């Protein structure tokens, strides 16, 4: 396996006994212990770090044997012991518990030194009986004043640290919080209760950090049956725990500082390993602006750090450019590098390096400043394009334009009708007394009851209906004849065609009847005109009577015309005022975020038009107010005479906002929690957007170039880092960043440092558990030292010093 | 289409026709000399937006003089035309 240069998972087992335990505990080992078997068992079981932890004694010979043949690829053996620790209880009696001490020691010299100190401690205490070796915690501290070790007490059922501290448990909790410690043999159901206990002695800002480490080891007493639990009598194999990092004491230190990110049980580890395909590595051949390199990526959090113009973003572009489902918008300066044939990529599932790899479509790729730019410049169209929704966005804009055209259509119809009514004028409808007198005079007059004739002969309405039925039937027959499901036989087609002919004949007859009807109506009108003309040629009285009748008829006709015009105006006004100009279209960018295009409804069209008129009655509809305008009882603001062109101008200006909004609708994001980006600051929206995108369970790989840009420090420290920690074992992350919190508190599995020396870009990989790398990170990232310091506060007296106690 | 009943009455003494039911205000037409139908028309222009059709109920004019009968006939015709107009479909209006 290549050295991957990122923090991967290691099996650890820090509780293995040798046959030396028989010396200090009667019969406390089964079978024969052998150094060779031990080593082979560790290798066979892929154990990365282990410790020999005999009861109150160190098997120096076993360590000597292991270290004398140690190769760098071998599992790392750390010096350990399992001590009986005695506590004086409140009633004065003594009770003891067991705890592992795992030392930062992995050389024979160090083993001998610590063994010497331990044996001296027992000797000095006068404990000559090896089976009765017990020390207090103070004696341990005095015995190893300069040694760095982990304190891992049993906290389960047997020899638990809980028992001797009954009644004074908070003393034990405070002691443990100040030590580099973890807890062994804690039943899963007790963990929550233990954490609550620790919270009770912690200051508020240190509570609920999930930073108490619980871990289990094999406690093996029979190496030949390894990985059996204890002596192997139960037949159960040990379920391993994993820590993240390389084979070092520092790896364990970080694991116990940050167990949430760095310690996994077997089942948790298996869950993580279910992760889908991920980008595994890239290989860069020599290039005039880049050194050759091979970079291995963690399936979890990969961060790229470095100074200005060091090539951080370039690396993200290279990976993006070599991944088929990512559409990068690579700038010209990167183009010749990103698509270079001698840059190869490999996914976890690829057998070998390829020009382009395929991960799947659930990838988010966000360039530097993209997110805040969407909100600052209100450029959500760009976001739609980036989300491959450009066509949908354009189509929505077209719908808005069509909607605007509909508004204009209604307005045009309305003002045309107004114009007609205006031009028709306001008339008086007076039937003069003299006209009435002439009509009712008894002078002879030839008359024709044209209405009676028309009602008898005008069958045009019926004919039109019949014609419509025939036309529709013929049309339906034509459709059926071409319908593939009907599959008419030849003779059936002939019958249907014959039926069609019958209908056509019927249609011809109807048309003939229509012509006849029209001719009849023409004749009736002609006769009426003729009779009228004849009457006009009679005596003056008869003529006067005919003229009076014509005047009255014309009088009624004029009223009818005016009623028709106003009816049209009324319909147009009703259509316009009831037209809903508001419109909303939603484009789903992903299952958590939708881009909404919207022209919201503020004042309705009627209100906006009436706002341009003086003297309106707002409780009345548009038609009645326009009727008042035509009657001259109200006026167009800033115009005289209520002329149609003035009304057109006024309506245009009153509705201008609607037209503008429909031309360029407002857009915003709608989040799944019903929040929207409207009226929120760009910073808030960027945070919200990132939060949702990062937590989208369907997204499997995420690239973000400098997510911290324009985000609040509080959001980065409190939310972003937490989200990254929550998701990084479920998806692969690539973040270019300057922010030490993201790197350190995010607990990046892979840290890639970009460097640019004389325009030659190179990359190198470091891991957090490498102490020299920590210094390098501090040198690159502003505030790095502060962040590392804060992280180490886990073992700090400040955690348990309560403010009220300080004041006391 | 809702139908509204109009009531037409002649006051032969004061020579005033009243039409009620058209709108809140009663329409009055003086027919002592020239007959001004403008109030009726204006009232109908108001009503055109309601889509109501009208049924005219008038007191019998059988015993009235010919002038009364002509006025009643004219009002009836105007109301009939109005009913035709409000019944028109939008494409028949022009």
CSV table of C-alpha atoms in Angstrom, one decimal, chain A residues 126-358:
chain,number,residue,atom,x,y,z
A,126,UNK,CA,7.8,-1.4,50.5
A,127,UNK,CA,5.6,-3.5,48.3
A,128,UNK,CA,7.7,-6.6,48.1
A,129,UNK,CA,4.8,-8.9,47.2
A,130,UNK,CA,4.5,-8.6,43.5
A,131,UNK,CA,0.9,-9.7,43.7
A,132,UNK,CA,0.0,-6.8,45.9
A,133,UNK,CA,1.3,-3.9,44.0
A,134,UNK,CA,-0.9,-0.8,44.3
A,135,UNK,CA,-0.1,2.9,43.9
A,136,UNK,CA,-2.1,6.1,44.5
A,137,UNK,CA,-2.6,8.6,41.7
A,138,UNK,CA,-0.3,11.0,43.5
A,139,UNK,CA,2.4,8.3,43.7
A,140,UNK,CA,2.0,7.7,39.9
A,141,UNK,CA,2.4,11.4,39.2
A,142,UNK,CA,5.5,11.5,41.4
A,143,UNK,CA,6.9,8.4,39.8
A,144,UNK,CA,6.6,9.7,36.2
A,145,UNK,CA,6.9,13.5,36.6
A,146,UNK,CA,8.4,14.1,33.2
A,147,UNK,CA,6.8,11.3,31.2
A,148,UNK,CA,4.0,11.9,28.8
A,149,UNK,CA,1.3,9.2,29.1
A,150,UNK,CA,-2.3,8.6,28.5
A,151,UNK,CA,-4.5,7.6,31.5
A,152,UNK,CA,-7.1,5.1,30.4
A,153,UNK,CA,-9.0,3.8,33.4
A,154,UNK,CA,-11.6,1.1,33.4
A,155,UNK,CA,-14.9,2.8,33.7
A,156,UNK,CA,-17.1,-0.2,33.2
A,157,UNK,CA,-18.3,-3.0,35.6
A,158,UNK,CA,-15.0,-4.4,37.0
A,159,UNK,CA,-12.3,-2.5,38.6
A,160,UNK,CA,-13.9,0.6,37.5
A,161,UNK,CA,-12.8,4.1,38.6
A,162,UNK,CA,-16.4,4.9,39.4
A,163,UNK,CA,-16.5,2.6,42.5
A,164,UNK,CA,-13.8,4.0,44.7
A,165,UNK,CA,-14.9,7.6,44.0
A,166,UNK,CA,-18.5,7.0,45.1
A,167,UNK,CA,-19.7,10.1,46.9
A,168,UNK,CA,-16.8,12.2,45.5
A,169,UNK,CA,-17.3,11.5,41.8
A,170,UNK,CA,-16.8,15.1,40.8
A,171,UNK,CA,-13.3,14.9,42.2
A,172,UNK,CA,-12.6,12.1,39.9
A,173,UNK,CA,-14.2,13.9,37.0
A,174,UNK,CA,-12.1,17.0,37.6
A,175,UNK,CA,-8.9,14.9,37.8
A,176,UNK,CA,-9.7,13.1,34.5
A,177,UNK,CA,-10.5,16.4,32.7
A,178,UNK,CA,-7.1,17.6,33.5
A,179,UNK,CA,-5.3,14.5,32.2
A,180,UNK,CA,-4.8,13.1,28.8
A,181,UNK,CA,-7.3,10.4,29.2
A,182,UNK,CA,-9.8,8.1,27.6
A,183,UNK,CA,-12.1,5.5,29.1
A,184,UNK,CA,-12.1,1.8,28.6
A,185,UNK,CA,-14.9,-0.7,29.1
A,186,UNK,CA,-17.7,1.8,29.3
A,187,UNK,CA,-21.0,0.2,28.2
A,188,UNK,CA,-22.5,2.2,25.3
A,189,UNK,CA,-25.7,3.0,27.2
A,190,UNK,CA,-23.7,4.6,30.0
A,191,UNK,CA,-21.8,7.0,27.7
A,192,UNK,CA,-24.5,9.7,27.7
A,193,UNK,CA,-24.8,9.6,31.5
A,194,UNK,CA,-21.0,9.9,31.9
A,195,UNK,CA,-21.0,12.9,29.5
A,196,UNK,CA,-23.7,14.6,31.6
A,197,UNK,CA,-21.5,14.1,34.6
A,198,UNK,CA,-18.6,15.7,32.9
A,199,UNK,CA,-20.8,18.6,31.7
A,200,UNK,CA,-21.7,19.3,35.3
A,201,UNK,CA,-18.1,20.1,36.2
A,202,UNK,CA,-17.3,22.0,33.0
A,203,UNK,CA,-17.7,25.7,32.3
A,204,UNK,CA,-20.4,26.4,29.8
A,205,UNK,CA,-18.2,27.0,26.8
A,206,UNK,CA,-16.6,23.6,27.2
A,207,UNK,CA,-19.9,21.6,27.6
A,208,UNK,CA,-21.3,19.3,25.0
A,209,UNK,CA,-18.2,19.1,22.9
A,210,UNK,CA,-18.3,15.3,22.5
A,211,UNK,CA,-14.6,15.4,23.4
A,212,UNK,CA,-14.5,12.6,26.0
A,213,UNK,CA,-12.9,9.6,24.5
A,214,UNK,CA,-14.5,6.1,25.0
A,215,UNK,CA,-12.6,3.2,23.5
A,216,UNK,CA,-12.3,-0.5,23.9
A,217,UNK,CA,-9.4,-2.9,23.5
A,218,UNK,CA,-9.1,-6.7,23.4
A,219,UNK,CA,-7.6,-7.0,27.0
A,220,UNK,CA,-6.1,-10.1,25.5
A,221,UNK,CA,-4.6,-12.7,27.8
A,222,UNK,CA,-3.9,-15.4,25.2
A,223,UNK,CA,-2.0,-14.3,22.2
A,224,UNK,CA,-2.3,-17.6,20.3
A,225,UNK,CA,-6.1,-16.9,20.2
A,226,UNK,CA,-5.8,-13.2,19.3
A,227,UNK,CA,-7.9,-11.2,18.5
A,228,UNK,CA,-10.0,-13.0,21.1
A,229,UNK,CA,-11.3,-11.1,24.1
A,230,UNK,CA,-9.4,-11.7,27.4
A,231,UNK,CA,-8.4,-15.4,27.5
A,232,UNK,CA,-10.7,-16.5,24.7
A,233,UNK,CA,-12.9,-18.6,26.9
A,234,UNK,CA,-16.0,-16.8,25.8
A,235,UNK,CA,-15.2,-17.5,22.2
A,236,UNK,CA,-15.8,-13.8,21.2
A,237,UNK,CA,-13.4,-12.0,19.0
A,238,UNK,CA,-12.5,-8.4,19.9
A,239,UNK,CA,-14.3,-5.7,17.9
A,240,UNK,CA,-11.5,-3.3,17.0
A,241,UNK,CA,-11.5,0.5,17.4
A,242,UNK,CA,-9.8,2.7,14.8
A,243,UNK,CA,-8.0,6.0,15.2
A,244,UNK,CA,-7.2,8.3,12.4
A,245,UNK,CA,-3.6,9.2,11.6
A,246,UNK,CA,-0.2,7.7,11.3
A,247,UNK,CA,1.5,5.3,13.6
A,248,UNK,CA,2.5,7.8,16.3
A,249,UNK,CA,1.8,8.8,19.9
A,250,UNK,CA,0.7,12.2,18.5
A,251,UNK,CA,-2.1,10.3,16.6
A,252,UNK,CA,-3.4,9.0,19.9
A,253,UNK,CA,-3.1,12.4,21.5
A,254,UNK,CA,-5.2,14.0,18.8
A,255,UNK,CA,-7.6,11.1,18.9
A,256,UNK,CA,-8.2,11.6,22.6
A,257,UNK,CA,-8.6,15.4,22.1
A,258,UNK,CA,-11.0,15.0,19.2
A,259,UNK,CA,-12.6,11.5,19.5
A,260,UNK,CA,-15.6,12.5,17.5
A,261,UNK,CA,-13.5,13.0,14.4
A,262,UNK,CA,-10.7,10.6,15.2
A,263,UNK,CA,-12.0,7.5,17.0
A,264,UNK,CA,-14.4,5.0,15.4
A,265,UNK,CA,-15.7,1.7,16.5
A,266,UNK,CA,-15.8,-1.2,14.1
A,267,UNK,CA,-19.4,-0.5,13.1
A,268,UNK,CA,-18.7,3.2,12.7
A,269,UNK,CA,-15.7,2.4,10.6
A,270,UNK,CA,-17.6,0.1,8.4
A,271,UNK,CA,-20.3,2.8,7.9
A,272,UNK,CA,-17.6,5.3,6.8
A,273,UNK,CA,-16.1,2.8,4.4
A,274,UNK,CA,-19.4,2.4,2.7
A,275,UNK,CA,-18.7,5.8,1.1
A,276,UNK,CA,-19.4,5.9,-2.6
A,277,UNK,CA,-16.8,6.4,-5.2
A,278,UNK,CA,-14.4,9.3,-4.5
A,279,UNK,CA,-11.5,11.0,-6.2
A,280,UNK,CA,-8.4,9.0,-5.1
A,281,UNK,CA,-5.4,10.7,-6.6
A,282,UNK,CA,-3.9,12.7,-9.4
A,283,UNK,CA,-0.5,12.4,-11.0
A,284,UNK,CA,1.2,15.5,-12.5
A,285,UNK,CA,4.0,14.8,-15.0
A,286,UNK,CA,6.7,17.4,-15.4
A,287,UNK,CA,5.5,20.7,-16.8
A,288,UNK,CA,7.2,24.1,-17.2
A,289,UNK,CA,5.1,25.7,-14.5
A,290,UNK,CA,4.5,22.7,-12.2
A,291,UNK,CA,6.7,20.1,-10.6
A,292,UNK,CA,5.8,16.5,-11.1
A,293,UNK,CA,3.8,15.2,-8.3
A,294,UNK,CA,1.4,12.5,-7.2
A,295,UNK,CA,-1.3,13.5,-4.7
A,296,UNK,CA,-3.6,11.2,-2.8
A,297,UNK,CA,-6.9,12.4,-1.5
A,298,UNK,CA,-8.9,11.4,1.5
A,299,UNK,CA,-12.4,10.3,0.9
A,300,UNK,CA,-13.3,12.8,3.6
A,301,UNK,CA,-12.0,16.4,4.1
A,302,UNK,CA,-9.2,17.6,1.8
A,303,UNK,CA,-8.0,21.2,2.2
A,304,UNK,CA,-5.6,23.1,0.0
A,305,UNK,CA,-3.7,25.9,1.7
A,306,UNK,CA,-0.9,28.2,0.7
A,307,UNK,CA,0.1,31.8,0.1
A,308,UNK,CA,-1.2,34.1,-2.6
A,309,UNK,CA,-0.8,32.9,-6.2
A,310,UNK,CA,0.6,29.7,-4.9
A,311,UNK,CA,-1.7,27.5,-7.1
A,312,UNK,CA,-4.4,26.6,-4.6
A,313,UNK,CA,-7.3,27.3,-6.9
A,314,UNK,CA,-5.3,25.8,-9.8
A,315,UNK,CA,-5.3,22.4,-8.1
A,316,UNK,CA,-9.1,22.6,-7.6
A,317,UNK,CA,-9.4,23.4,-11.3
A,318,UNK,CA,-7.2,20.6,-12.3
A,319,UNK,CA,-9.2,18.1,-10.3
A,320,UNK,CA,-12.5,19.6,-11.6
A,321,UNK,CA,-11.2,19.7,-15.2
A,322,UNK,CA,-10.4,16.0,-15.0
A,323,UNK,CA,-13.7,15.0,-13.6
A,324,UNK,CA,-16.4,14.4,-16.2
A,325,UNK,CA,-19.5,15.6,-14.5
A,326,UNK,CA,-18.0,19.0,-13.4
A,327,UNK,CA,-18.4,22.0,-15.6
A,328,UNK,CA,-15.6,24.3,-14.5
A,329,UNK,CA,-15.4,27.8,-15.8
A,330,UNK,CA,-11.6,27.7,-16.1
A,331,UNK,CA,-9.9,31.0,-16.7
A,332,UNK,CA,-7.4,31.3,-19.5
A,333,UNK,CA,-4.5,31.3,-17.2
A,334,UNK,CA,-5.3,27.8,-16.0
A,335,UNK,CA,-6.6,26.4,-19.3
A,336,UNK,CA,-3.3,25.0,-20.7
A,337,UNK,CA,-2.6,23.3,-17.4
A,338,UNK,CA,-6.0,21.9,-16.4
A,339,UNK,CA,-6.5,20.1,-19.7
A,340,UNK,CA,-2.9,18.9,-20.0
A,341,UNK,CA,-2.8,15.3,-21.2
A,342,UNK,CA,0.1,14.6,-18.8
A,343,UNK,CA,-2.1,15.3,-15.8
A,344,UNK,CA,-3.9,12.1,-14.9
A,345,UNK,CA,-6.6,11.3,-12.4
A,346,UNK,CA,-7.8,8.2,-10.6
A,347,UNK,CA,-11.0,7.5,-8.7
A,348,UNK,CA,-11.3,4.9,-6.0
A,349,UNK,CA,-12.9,2.6,-8.5
A,350,UNK,CA,-10.5,3.2,-11.4
A,351,UNK,CA,-7.9,0.5,-12.0
A,352,UNK,CA,-5.4,3.0,-13.2
A,353,UNK,CA,-4.8,6.7,-14.0
A,354,UNK,CA,-7.0,8.2,-16.7
A,355,UNK,CA,-7.3,11.4,-18.6
A,356,UNK,CA,-10.8,12.0,-17.1
A,357,UNK,CA,-12.5,10.1,-14.4
A,358,UNK,CA,-16.2,9.6,-13.7
